[in-house]
Amino acid sequence: MKYRVVHQTEYRYGASVSLCHNLAHLRPRNLPGQQCLGHRLQIDPLPMDHAEHEDFFGNHVSYFSIQQPHETLTVTATSEIHLDPGGHPQPGEDMPWNDVHTRLAEAMTDDVRENRQFILDSPHAAANAGLEDYASTSFLPGRPLLEAVHDLMARMHHEFTYDPGFSTVSTPLSEVLSSRRGVCQDFAHLGIACLRSLGLAARYVSGYIETVPPPGQTKQPGSDESHAWFSVYLPDVGWHDFDPTNNQIPLDQHITTAWGRDYADVTPLKGVIFGGDPGKQPQVAVDLERIP
C-alpha cells in the first residue's frame, strides 16, 4: 500500500514576530514494514537556518529559524510512504505479563536494558495507583501480555468517549480517567501510564491514520488528522502497537512518524517566538490519500 501525506500548519500571529526557532517531527520513519519514499518540507517565510538530525529515539527532526519580521508562518510537509506490514503476532510469541515484568526487572540482555527506560514516568504519562487499579482488570495473573493489552485497549475504546473539545495537552490523566473522555493523545497516554503502573515498558507513537468517509459521502480536503497510539515491549520479540481510539492493531492504515516517552518527545511542530503575539491556535490540515 502506498500513501501520500500532506500536513500543513499555519500560524497567524497577533503582532509581527521578529525571530522564531522551531523543531518538527514530520518525516515518517523507515521501519521493517514502512518505507519513506520521499519527503519535502516547505517553509514560508524561508528560514535563515535549516538543519536535519536524528534525536535520541532515532526520529528524524528538522530544525529551522526565521530571523526576519513575519506575521504568518506556514509549514507544509509532503511525504510518500510504502506500507508492507507484517501480520498479527504468531502463536508462541506471547508470554505471561508477570514473566515480562520479571524479565524487565532483571534486565539480563542489552535489548531489555535499553527498553527499560520506557517503564519510567514521563511528564504526560506517569504511573499511579488509580491507573494500576484500572489496568488490573485486564492483567490477571498468568495472562499473556499481548492478550491482556488487547483487552485493555478494547475496554478503553468502549468505556471512553472521543471528545475533541474536552482536553488540552496539559489535561491530567486523572481527569481523563474520571471523566472517561478525551482524544487519541489522551488515550495513548492513558494506555502507557496503565502499563507503566504495572512495571511494563510502553511508548508513545505519533503518526497518521487513513480515514474513510461514510458510504455515499465524499472525503473533504484537509479532513484527516495527526494520530497517536501506544506500543508495548515484549522481550525477545519487540514492540507491538495498539490503537485504543479505534480498537485496532495498527497495520496497513497507520503511518508512523515518531516515537518517544510521550507527546512532548514527538510534537509534530513546536517552537519559540520573540517580539510578537502568539495569536490564535494554529490551523492544521492533513490530507492522506492512497496513490498507485
PDB file of N, CA and C in Angstrom, residues 201-246:
ATOM      1  N   ALA A 201       6.991  -1.840  29.978  1.00  0.00           N
ATOM      2  CA  ALA A 201       7.570  -0.800  29.128  1.00  0.00           C
ATOM      3  C   ALA A 201       6.594  -0.433  28.019  1.00  0.00           C
ATOM      4  N   ALA A 202       6.295   0.863  27.904  1.00  0.00           N
ATOM      5  CA  ALA A 202       5.357   1.330  26.890  1.00  0.00           C
ATOM      6  C   ALA A 202       5.830   2.674  26.356  1.00  0.00           C
ATOM      7  N   ARG A 203       5.567   2.930  25.073  1.00  0.00           N
ATOM      8  CA  ARG A 203       5.988   4.191  24.468  1.00  0.00           C
ATOM      9  C   ARG A 203       4.862   4.798  23.624  1.00  0.00           C
ATOM     10  N   TYR A 204       5.007   6.079  23.341  1.00  0.00           N
ATOM     11  CA  TYR A 204       4.024   6.872  22.599  1.00  0.00           C
ATOM     12  C   TYR A 204       4.418   6.870  21.126  1.00  0.00           C
ATOM     13  N   VAL A 205       3.438   6.672  20.251  1.00  0.00           N
ATOM     14  CA  VAL A 205       3.691   6.665  18.808  1.00  0.00           C
ATOM     15  C   VAL A 205       2.848   7.765  18.168  1.00  0.00           C
ATOM     16  N   SER A 206       3.510   8.598  17.365  1.00  0.00           N
ATOM     17  CA  SER A 206       2.841   9.680  16.649  1.00  0.00           C
ATOM     18  C   SER A 206       2.839   9.358  15.158  1.00  0.00           C
ATOM     19  N   GLY A 207       1.740   9.682  14.477  1.00  0.00           N
ATOM     20  CA  GLY A 207       1.688   9.410  13.049  1.00  0.00           C
ATOM     21  C   GLY A 207       0.371   9.821  12.443  1.00  0.00           C
ATOM     22  N   TYR A 208      -0.091   9.009  11.498  1.00  0.00           N
ATOM     23  CA  TYR A 208      -1.326   9.287  10.774  1.00  0.00           C
ATOM     24  C   TYR A 208      -2.119   7.992  10.615  1.00  0.00           C
ATOM     25  N   ILE A 209      -3.424   8.147  10.387  1.00  0.00           N
ATOM     26  CA  ILE A 209      -4.279   7.006  10.086  1.00  0.00           C
ATOM     27  C   ILE A 209      -5.175   7.378   8.909  1.00  0.00           C
ATOM     28  N   GLU A 210      -5.357   6.443   8.006  1.00  0.00           N
ATOM     29  CA  GLU A 210      -6.261   6.665   6.883  1.00  0.00           C
ATOM     30  C   GLU A 210      -7.703   6.689   7.384  1.00  0.00           C
ATOM     31  N   THR A 211      -8.440   7.711   7.012  1.00  0.00           N
ATOM     32  CA  THR A 211      -9.854   7.809   7.368  1.00  0.00           C
ATOM     33  C   THR A 211     -10.705   7.618   6.119  1.00  0.00           C
ATOM     34  N   VAL A 212     -11.837   6.976   6.298  1.00  0.00           N
ATOM     35  CA  VAL A 212     -12.737   6.684   5.184  1.00  0.00           C
ATOM     36  C   VAL A 212     -14.075   7.332   5.483  1.00  0.00           C
ATOM     37  N   PRO A 213     -14.623   8.159   4.564  1.00  0.00           N
ATOM     38  CA  PRO A 213     -15.908   8.819   4.820  1.00  0.00           C
ATOM     39  C   PRO A 213     -17.051   7.817   4.830  1.00  0.00           C
ATOM     40  N   PRO A 214     -18.167   8.151   5.450  1.00  0.00           N
ATOM     41  CA  PRO A 214     -19.336   7.265   5.447  1.00  0.00           C
ATOM     42  C   PRO A 214     -19.791   6.967   4.027  1.00  0.00           C
ATOM     43  N   PRO A 215     -20.458   5.839   3.810  1.00  0.00           N
ATOM     44  CA  PRO A 215     -20.936   5.481   2.470  1.00  0.00           C
ATOM     45  C   PRO A 215     -21.773   6.601   1.858  1.00  0.00           C
ATOM     46  N   GLY A 216     -21.482   6.916   0.596  1.00  0.00           N
ATOM     47  CA  GLY A 216     -22.229   7.947  -0.103  1.00  0.00           C
ATOM     48  C   GLY A 216     -21.693   9.351   0.078  1.00  0.00           C
ATOM     49  N   GLN A 217     -20.682   9.529   0.956  1.00  0.00           N
ATOM     50  CA  GLN A 217     -20.121  10.852   1.177  1.00  0.00           C
ATOM     51  C   GLN A 217     -18.710  10.939   0.606  1.00  0.00           C
ATOM     52  N   THR A 218     -18.318  12.151   0.241  1.00  0.00           N
ATOM     53  CA  THR A 218     -17.004  12.397  -0.338  1.00  0.00           C
ATOM     54  C   THR A 218     -16.053  12.914   0.735  1.00  0.00           C
ATOM     55  N   LYS A 219     -14.844  12.422   0.717  1.00  0.00           N
ATOM     56  CA  LYS A 219     -13.850  12.877   1.680  1.00  0.00           C
ATOM     57  C   LYS A 219     -13.492  14.334   1.411  1.00  0.00           C
ATOM     58  N   GLN A 220     -13.507  15.162   2.467  1.00  0.00           N
ATOM     59  CA  GLN A 220     -13.229  16.583   2.333  1.00  0.00           C
ATOM     60  C   GLN A 220     -11.730  16.851   2.449  1.00  0.00           C
ATOM     61  N   PRO A 221     -11.188  17.746   1.593  1.00  0.00           N
ATOM     62  CA  PRO A 221      -9.758  18.079   1.690  1.00  0.00           C
ATOM     63  C   PRO A 221      -9.403  18.614   3.077  1.00  0.00           C
ATOM     64  N   GLY A 222      -8.265  18.167   3.585  1.00  0.00           N
ATOM     65  CA  GLY A 222      -7.791  18.635   4.881  1.00  0.00           C
ATOM     66  C   GLY A 222      -8.508  18.056   6.069  1.00  0.00           C
ATOM     67  N   SER A 223      -9.349  17.034   5.844  1.00  0.00           N
ATOM     68  CA  SER A 223     -10.173  16.499   6.932  1.00  0.00           C
ATOM     69  C   SER A 223      -9.465  15.429   7.757  1.00  0.00           C
ATOM     70  N   ASP A 224      -8.308  14.941   7.293  1.00  0.00           N
ATOM     71  CA  ASP A 224      -7.556  13.966   8.079  1.00  0.00           C
ATOM     72  C   ASP A 224      -6.841  14.687   9.233  1.00  0.00           C
ATOM     73  N   GLU A 225      -6.280  13.908  10.137  1.00  0.00           N
ATOM     74  CA  GLU A 225      -5.609  14.494  11.292  1.00  0.00           C
ATOM     75  C   GLU A 225      -4.376  13.671  11.647  1.00  0.00           C
ATOM     76  N   SER A 226      -3.492  14.297  12.418  1.00  0.00           N
ATOM     77  CA  SER A 226      -2.438  13.511  13.047  1.00  0.00           C
ATOM     78  C   SER A 226      -3.093  12.524  14.008  1.00  0.00           C
ATOM     79  N   HIS A 227      -2.385  11.442  14.294  1.00  0.00           N
ATOM     80  CA  HIS A 227      -2.957  10.419  15.160  1.00  0.00           C
ATOM     81  C   HIS A 227      -1.904   9.969  16.160  1.00  0.00           C
ATOM     82  N   ALA A 228      -2.341   9.307  17.209  1.00  0.00           N
ATOM     83  CA  ALA A 228      -1.425   8.802  18.230  1.00  0.00           C
ATOM     84  C   ALA A 228      -1.948   7.493  18.781  1.00  0.00           C
ATOM     85  N   TRP A 229      -1.027   6.601  19.130  1.00  0.00           N
ATOM     86  CA  TRP A 229      -1.361   5.331  19.749  1.00  0.00           C
ATOM     87  C   TRP A 229      -0.177   4.920  20.635  1.00  0.00           C
ATOM     88  N   PHE A 230      -0.168   3.699  21.146  1.00  0.00           N
ATOM     89  CA  PHE A 230       0.936   3.303  22.025  1.00  0.00           C
ATOM     90  C   PHE A 230       1.462   1.926  21.645  1.00  0.00           C
ATOM     91  N   SER A 231       2.673   1.639  22.114  1.00  0.00           N
ATOM     92  CA  SER A 231       3.312   0.343  21.898  1.00  0.00           C
ATOM     93  C   SER A 231       3.732  -0.247  23.231  1.00  0.00           C
ATOM     94  N   VAL A 232       3.739  -1.571  23.297  1.00  0.00           N
ATOM     95  CA  VAL A 232       4.202  -2.276  24.492  1.00  0.00           C
ATOM     96  C   VAL A 232       5.366  -3.173  24.086  1.00  0.00           C
ATOM     97  N   TYR A 233       6.329  -3.323  24.981  1.00  0.00           N
ATOM     98  CA  TYR A 233       7.541  -4.094  24.684  1.00  0.00           C
ATOM     99  C   TYR A 233       7.429  -5.519  25.201  1.00  0.00           C
ATOM    100  N   LEU A 234       7.708  -6.470  24.313  1.00  0.00           N
ATOM    101  CA  LEU A 234       7.728  -7.894  24.652  1.00  0.00           C
ATOM    102  C   LEU A 234       9.150  -8.408  24.453  1.00  0.00           C
ATOM    103  N   PRO A 235       9.858  -8.756  25.525  1.00  0.00           N
ATOM    104  CA  PRO A 235      11.244  -9.218  25.400  1.00  0.00           C
ATOM    105  C   PRO A 235      11.387 -10.372  24.414  1.00  0.00           C
ATOM    106  N   ASP A 236      12.504 -10.353  23.676  1.00  0.00           N
ATOM    107  CA  ASP A 236      12.851 -11.357  22.664  1.00  0.00           C
ATOM    108  C   ASP A 236      12.007 -11.259  21.399  1.00  0.00           C
ATOM    109  N   VAL A 237      10.978 -10.440  21.406  1.00  0.00           N
ATOM    110  CA  VAL A 237      10.102 -10.297  20.236  1.00  0.00           C
ATOM    111  C   VAL A 237      10.140  -8.875  19.697  1.00  0.00           C
ATOM    112  N   GLY A 238       9.928  -7.889  20.569  1.00  0.00           N
ATOM    113  CA  GLY A 238       9.967  -6.496  20.136  1.00  0.00           C
ATOM    114  C   GLY A 238       8.737  -5.730  20.575  1.00  0.00           C
ATOM    115  N   TRP A 239       8.463  -4.667  19.835  1.00  0.00           N
ATOM    116  CA  TRP A 239       7.379  -3.750  20.170  1.00  0.00           C
ATOM    117  C   TRP A 239       6.121  -4.080  19.377  1.00  0.00           C
ATOM    118  N   HIS A 240       4.970  -3.958  20.045  1.00  0.00           N
ATOM    119  CA  HIS A 240       3.680  -4.196  19.395  1.00  0.00           C
ATOM    120  C   HIS A 240       2.773  -2.992  19.619  1.00  0.00           C
ATOM    121  N   ASP A 241       2.149  -2.524  18.532  1.00  0.00           N
ATOM    122  CA  ASP A 241       1.328  -1.319  18.565  1.00  0.00           C
ATOM    123  C   ASP A 241      -0.136  -1.633  18.856  1.00  0.00           C
ATOM    124  N   PHE A 242      -0.784  -0.694  19.575  1.00  0.00           N
ATOM    125  CA  PHE A 242      -2.209  -0.797  19.893  1.00  0.00           C
ATOM    126  C   PHE A 242      -2.833   0.598  19.753  1.00  0.00           C
ATOM    127  N   ASP A 243      -3.978   0.673  19.107  1.00  0.00           N
ATOM    128  CA  ASP A 243      -4.676   1.932  18.878  1.00  0.00           C
ATOM    129  C   ASP A 243      -6.003   1.916  19.636  1.00  0.00           C
ATOM    130  N   PRO A 244      -6.048   2.447  20.870  1.00  0.00           N
ATOM    131  CA  PRO A 244      -7.285   2.396  21.659  1.00  0.00           C
ATOM    132  C   PRO A 244      -8.392   3.297  21.109  1.00  0.00           C
ATOM    133  N   THR A 245      -8.036   4.353  20.383  1.00  0.00           N
ATOM    134  CA  THR A 245      -9.058   5.231  19.821  1.00  0.00           C
ATOM    135  C   THR A 245      -9.973   4.473  18.873  1.00  0.00           C
ATOM    136  N   ASN A 246      -9.380   3.570  18.081  1.00  0.00           N
ATOM    137  CA  ASN A 246     -10.140   2.828  17.083  1.00  0.00           C
ATOM    138  C   ASN A 246     -10.269   1.343  17.396  1.00  0.00           C
TER     139      ASN A 246
END
